[in-house]
PDB file of C-alpha atoms in Angstrom:
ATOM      1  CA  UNK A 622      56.988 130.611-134.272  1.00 86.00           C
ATOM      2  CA  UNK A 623      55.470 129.976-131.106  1.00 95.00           C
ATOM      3  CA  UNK A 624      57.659 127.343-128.631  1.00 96.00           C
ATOM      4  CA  UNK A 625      56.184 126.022-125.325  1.00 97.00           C
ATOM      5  CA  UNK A 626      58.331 124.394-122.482  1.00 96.00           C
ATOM      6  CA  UNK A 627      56.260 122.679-120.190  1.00 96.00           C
ATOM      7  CA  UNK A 628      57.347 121.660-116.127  1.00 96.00           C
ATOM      8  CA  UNK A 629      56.218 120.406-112.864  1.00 97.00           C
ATOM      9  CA  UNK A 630      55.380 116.676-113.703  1.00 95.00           C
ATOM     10  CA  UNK A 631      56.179 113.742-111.532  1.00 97.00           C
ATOM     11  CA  UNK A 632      55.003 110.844-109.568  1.00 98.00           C
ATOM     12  CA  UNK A 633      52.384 111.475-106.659  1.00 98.00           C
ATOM     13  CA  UNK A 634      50.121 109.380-104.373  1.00 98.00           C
ATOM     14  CA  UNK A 635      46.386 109.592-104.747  1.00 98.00           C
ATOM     15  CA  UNK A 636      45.148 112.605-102.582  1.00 98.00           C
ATOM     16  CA  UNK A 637      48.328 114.568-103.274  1.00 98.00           C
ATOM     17  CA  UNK A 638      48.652 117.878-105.551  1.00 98.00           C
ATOM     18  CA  UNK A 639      51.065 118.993-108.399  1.00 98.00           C
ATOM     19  CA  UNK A 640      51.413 122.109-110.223  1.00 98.00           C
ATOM     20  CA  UNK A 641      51.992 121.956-113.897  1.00 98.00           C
ATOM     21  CA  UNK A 642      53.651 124.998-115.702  1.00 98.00           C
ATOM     22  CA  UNK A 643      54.080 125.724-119.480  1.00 98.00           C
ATOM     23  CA  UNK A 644      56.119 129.088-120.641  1.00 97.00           C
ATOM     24  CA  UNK A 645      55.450 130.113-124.097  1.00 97.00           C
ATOM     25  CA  UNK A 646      57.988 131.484-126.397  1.00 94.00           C
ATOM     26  CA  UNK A 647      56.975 133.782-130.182  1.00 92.00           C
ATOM     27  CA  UNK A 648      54.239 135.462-130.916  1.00 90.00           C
ATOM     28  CA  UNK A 649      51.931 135.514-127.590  1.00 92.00           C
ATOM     29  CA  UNK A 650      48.613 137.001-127.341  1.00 91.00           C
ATOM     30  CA  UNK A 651      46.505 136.971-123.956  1.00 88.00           C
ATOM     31  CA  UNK A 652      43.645 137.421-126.499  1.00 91.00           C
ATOM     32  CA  UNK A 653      44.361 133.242-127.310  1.00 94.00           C
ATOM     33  CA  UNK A 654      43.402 130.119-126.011  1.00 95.00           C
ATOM     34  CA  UNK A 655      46.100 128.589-123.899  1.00 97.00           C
ATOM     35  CA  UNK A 656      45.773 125.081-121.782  1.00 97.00           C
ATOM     36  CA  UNK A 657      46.358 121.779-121.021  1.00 98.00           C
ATOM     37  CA  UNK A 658      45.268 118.759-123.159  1.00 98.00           C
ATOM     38  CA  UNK A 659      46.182 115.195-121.330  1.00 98.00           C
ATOM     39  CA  UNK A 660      46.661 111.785-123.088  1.00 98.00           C
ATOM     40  CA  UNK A 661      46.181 108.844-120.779  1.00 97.00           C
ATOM     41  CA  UNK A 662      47.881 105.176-122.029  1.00 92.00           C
ATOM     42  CA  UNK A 663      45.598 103.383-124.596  1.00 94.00           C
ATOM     43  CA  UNK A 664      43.100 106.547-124.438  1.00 97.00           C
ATOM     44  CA  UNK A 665      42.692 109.424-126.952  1.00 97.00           C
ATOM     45  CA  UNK A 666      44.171 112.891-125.782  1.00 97.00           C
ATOM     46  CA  UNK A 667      41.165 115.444-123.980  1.00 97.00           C
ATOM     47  CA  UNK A 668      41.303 118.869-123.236  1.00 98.00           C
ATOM     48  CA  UNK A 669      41.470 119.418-119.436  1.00 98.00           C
ATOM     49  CA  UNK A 670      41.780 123.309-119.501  1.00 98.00           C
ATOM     50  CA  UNK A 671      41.788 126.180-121.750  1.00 97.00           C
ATOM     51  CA  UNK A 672      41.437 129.995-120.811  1.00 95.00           C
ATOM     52  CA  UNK A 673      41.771 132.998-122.925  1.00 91.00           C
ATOM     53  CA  UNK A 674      39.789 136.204-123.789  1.00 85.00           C
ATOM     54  CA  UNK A 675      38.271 136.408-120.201  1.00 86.00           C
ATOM     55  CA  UNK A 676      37.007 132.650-120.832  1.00 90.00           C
ATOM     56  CA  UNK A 677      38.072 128.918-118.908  1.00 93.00           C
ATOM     57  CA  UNK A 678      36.908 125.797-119.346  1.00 95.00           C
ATOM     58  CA  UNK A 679      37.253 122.665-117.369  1.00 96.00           C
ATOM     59  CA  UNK A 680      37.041 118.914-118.202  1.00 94.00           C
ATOM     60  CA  UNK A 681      33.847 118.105-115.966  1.00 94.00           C
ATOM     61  CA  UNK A 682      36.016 115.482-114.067  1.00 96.00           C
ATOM     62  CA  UNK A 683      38.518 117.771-112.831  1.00 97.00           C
ATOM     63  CA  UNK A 684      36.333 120.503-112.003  1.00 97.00           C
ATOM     64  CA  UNK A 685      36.464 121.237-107.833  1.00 97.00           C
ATOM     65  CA  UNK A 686      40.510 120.171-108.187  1.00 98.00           C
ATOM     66  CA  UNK A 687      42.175 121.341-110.948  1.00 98.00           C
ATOM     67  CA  UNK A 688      42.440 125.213-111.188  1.00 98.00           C
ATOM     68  CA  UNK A 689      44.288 126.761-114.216  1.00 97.00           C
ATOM     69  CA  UNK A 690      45.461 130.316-114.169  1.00 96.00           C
ATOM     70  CA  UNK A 691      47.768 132.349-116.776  1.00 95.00           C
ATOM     71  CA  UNK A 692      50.526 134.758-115.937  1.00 94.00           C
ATOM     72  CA  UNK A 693      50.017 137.079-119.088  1.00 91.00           C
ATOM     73  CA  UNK A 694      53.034 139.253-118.680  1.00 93.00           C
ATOM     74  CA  UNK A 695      55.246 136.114-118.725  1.00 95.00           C
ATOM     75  CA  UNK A 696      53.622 134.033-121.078  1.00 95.00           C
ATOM     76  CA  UNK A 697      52.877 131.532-118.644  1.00 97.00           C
ATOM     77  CA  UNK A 698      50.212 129.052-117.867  1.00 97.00           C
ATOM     78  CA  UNK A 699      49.471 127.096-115.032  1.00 98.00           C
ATOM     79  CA  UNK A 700      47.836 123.896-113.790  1.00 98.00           C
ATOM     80  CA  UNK A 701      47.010 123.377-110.005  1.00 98.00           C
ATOM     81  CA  UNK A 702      45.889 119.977-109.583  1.00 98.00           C
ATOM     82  CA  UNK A 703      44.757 119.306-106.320  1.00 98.00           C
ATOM     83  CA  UNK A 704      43.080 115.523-104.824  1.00 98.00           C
ATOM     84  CA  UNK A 705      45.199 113.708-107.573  1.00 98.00           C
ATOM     85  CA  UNK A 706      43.056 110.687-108.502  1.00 98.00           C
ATOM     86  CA  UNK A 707      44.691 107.377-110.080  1.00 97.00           C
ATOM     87  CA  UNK A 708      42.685 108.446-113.628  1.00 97.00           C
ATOM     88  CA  UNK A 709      44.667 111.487-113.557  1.00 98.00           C
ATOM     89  CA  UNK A 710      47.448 109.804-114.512  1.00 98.00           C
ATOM     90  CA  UNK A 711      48.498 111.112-118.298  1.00 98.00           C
ATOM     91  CA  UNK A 712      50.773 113.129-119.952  1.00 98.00           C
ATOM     92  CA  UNK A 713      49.971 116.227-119.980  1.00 98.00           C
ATOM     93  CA  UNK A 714      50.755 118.771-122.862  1.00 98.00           C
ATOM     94  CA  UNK A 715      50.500 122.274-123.407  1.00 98.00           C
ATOM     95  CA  UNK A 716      48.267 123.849-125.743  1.00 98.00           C
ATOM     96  CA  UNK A 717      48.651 127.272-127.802  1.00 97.00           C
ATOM     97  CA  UNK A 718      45.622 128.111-129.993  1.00 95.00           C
ATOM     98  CA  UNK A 719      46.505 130.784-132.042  1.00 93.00           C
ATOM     99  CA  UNK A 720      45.221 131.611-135.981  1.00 90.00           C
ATOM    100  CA  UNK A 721      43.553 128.361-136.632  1.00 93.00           C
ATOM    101  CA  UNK A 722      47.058 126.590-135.942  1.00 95.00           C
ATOM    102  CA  UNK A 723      47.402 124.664-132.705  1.00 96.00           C
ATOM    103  CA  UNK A 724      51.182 124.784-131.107  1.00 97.00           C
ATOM    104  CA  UNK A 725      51.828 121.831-128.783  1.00 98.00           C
ATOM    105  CA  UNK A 726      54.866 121.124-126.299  1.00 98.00           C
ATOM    106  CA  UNK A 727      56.674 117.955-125.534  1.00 97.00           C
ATOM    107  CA  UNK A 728      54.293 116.964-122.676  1.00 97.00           C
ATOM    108  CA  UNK A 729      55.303 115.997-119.256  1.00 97.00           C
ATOM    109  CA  UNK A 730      54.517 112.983-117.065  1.00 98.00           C
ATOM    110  CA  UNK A 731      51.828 112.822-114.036  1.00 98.00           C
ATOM    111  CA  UNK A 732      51.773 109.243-112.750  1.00 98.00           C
ATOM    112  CA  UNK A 733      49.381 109.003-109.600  1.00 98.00           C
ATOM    113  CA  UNK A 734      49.873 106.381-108.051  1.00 97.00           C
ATOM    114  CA  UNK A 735      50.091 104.420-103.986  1.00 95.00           C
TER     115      UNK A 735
END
């Protein structure tokens, strides 16, 4: 069973940075996908970063201020988001892609706003 415990939400002007973290818990490979999906109010959930197997994708609207990098030997992914824009404002849940089974965490809260 794979558990993931996500951190580092919060309110923020527009302009400002936050780093998002998610441990994982279980069965880990570095071999599998691991990210950040984000659901904005009214709007379907989108991926916003994956990486895994030497591979990273970006949401083409974050790309130049969002960074995501993974911590392998403690199960860890991170989001650096950097020149927070109003539309950034979701929740933001972590992703473990494993098997054909996606493991999700609770989410945490990024409100941007002035």
């Amino acid at each position: 069973q794979v558990q993931l415990v996500e951190s580092g939400g919060g309110l923020v002007q527009p302009g400002g940075s936050l780093r998002l973290s998610c441990a994982a818990s279980g069965s880990i490979s570095s071999f599998d996908a691991m990210g950040w999906y984000r659901q904005a109010p009214g709007k379907e959930r989108e991926l916003v970063a994956m990486t895994g197997g030497g591979v990273t994708n970006l949401l083409g609207s974050v790309k130049g201020r969002f960074t995501i990098s993974r911590e392998n030997a403690k199960n860890t992914v991170y989001l650096q988001m950097n020149s927070l824009k109003l539309e950034d404002t979701a929740v933001y849940y972590c992703n473990y892609y494993s098997g054909g089974r996606n493991y999700w965490g609770k989410g945490t809260l990024v409100t941007v706003s002035s």
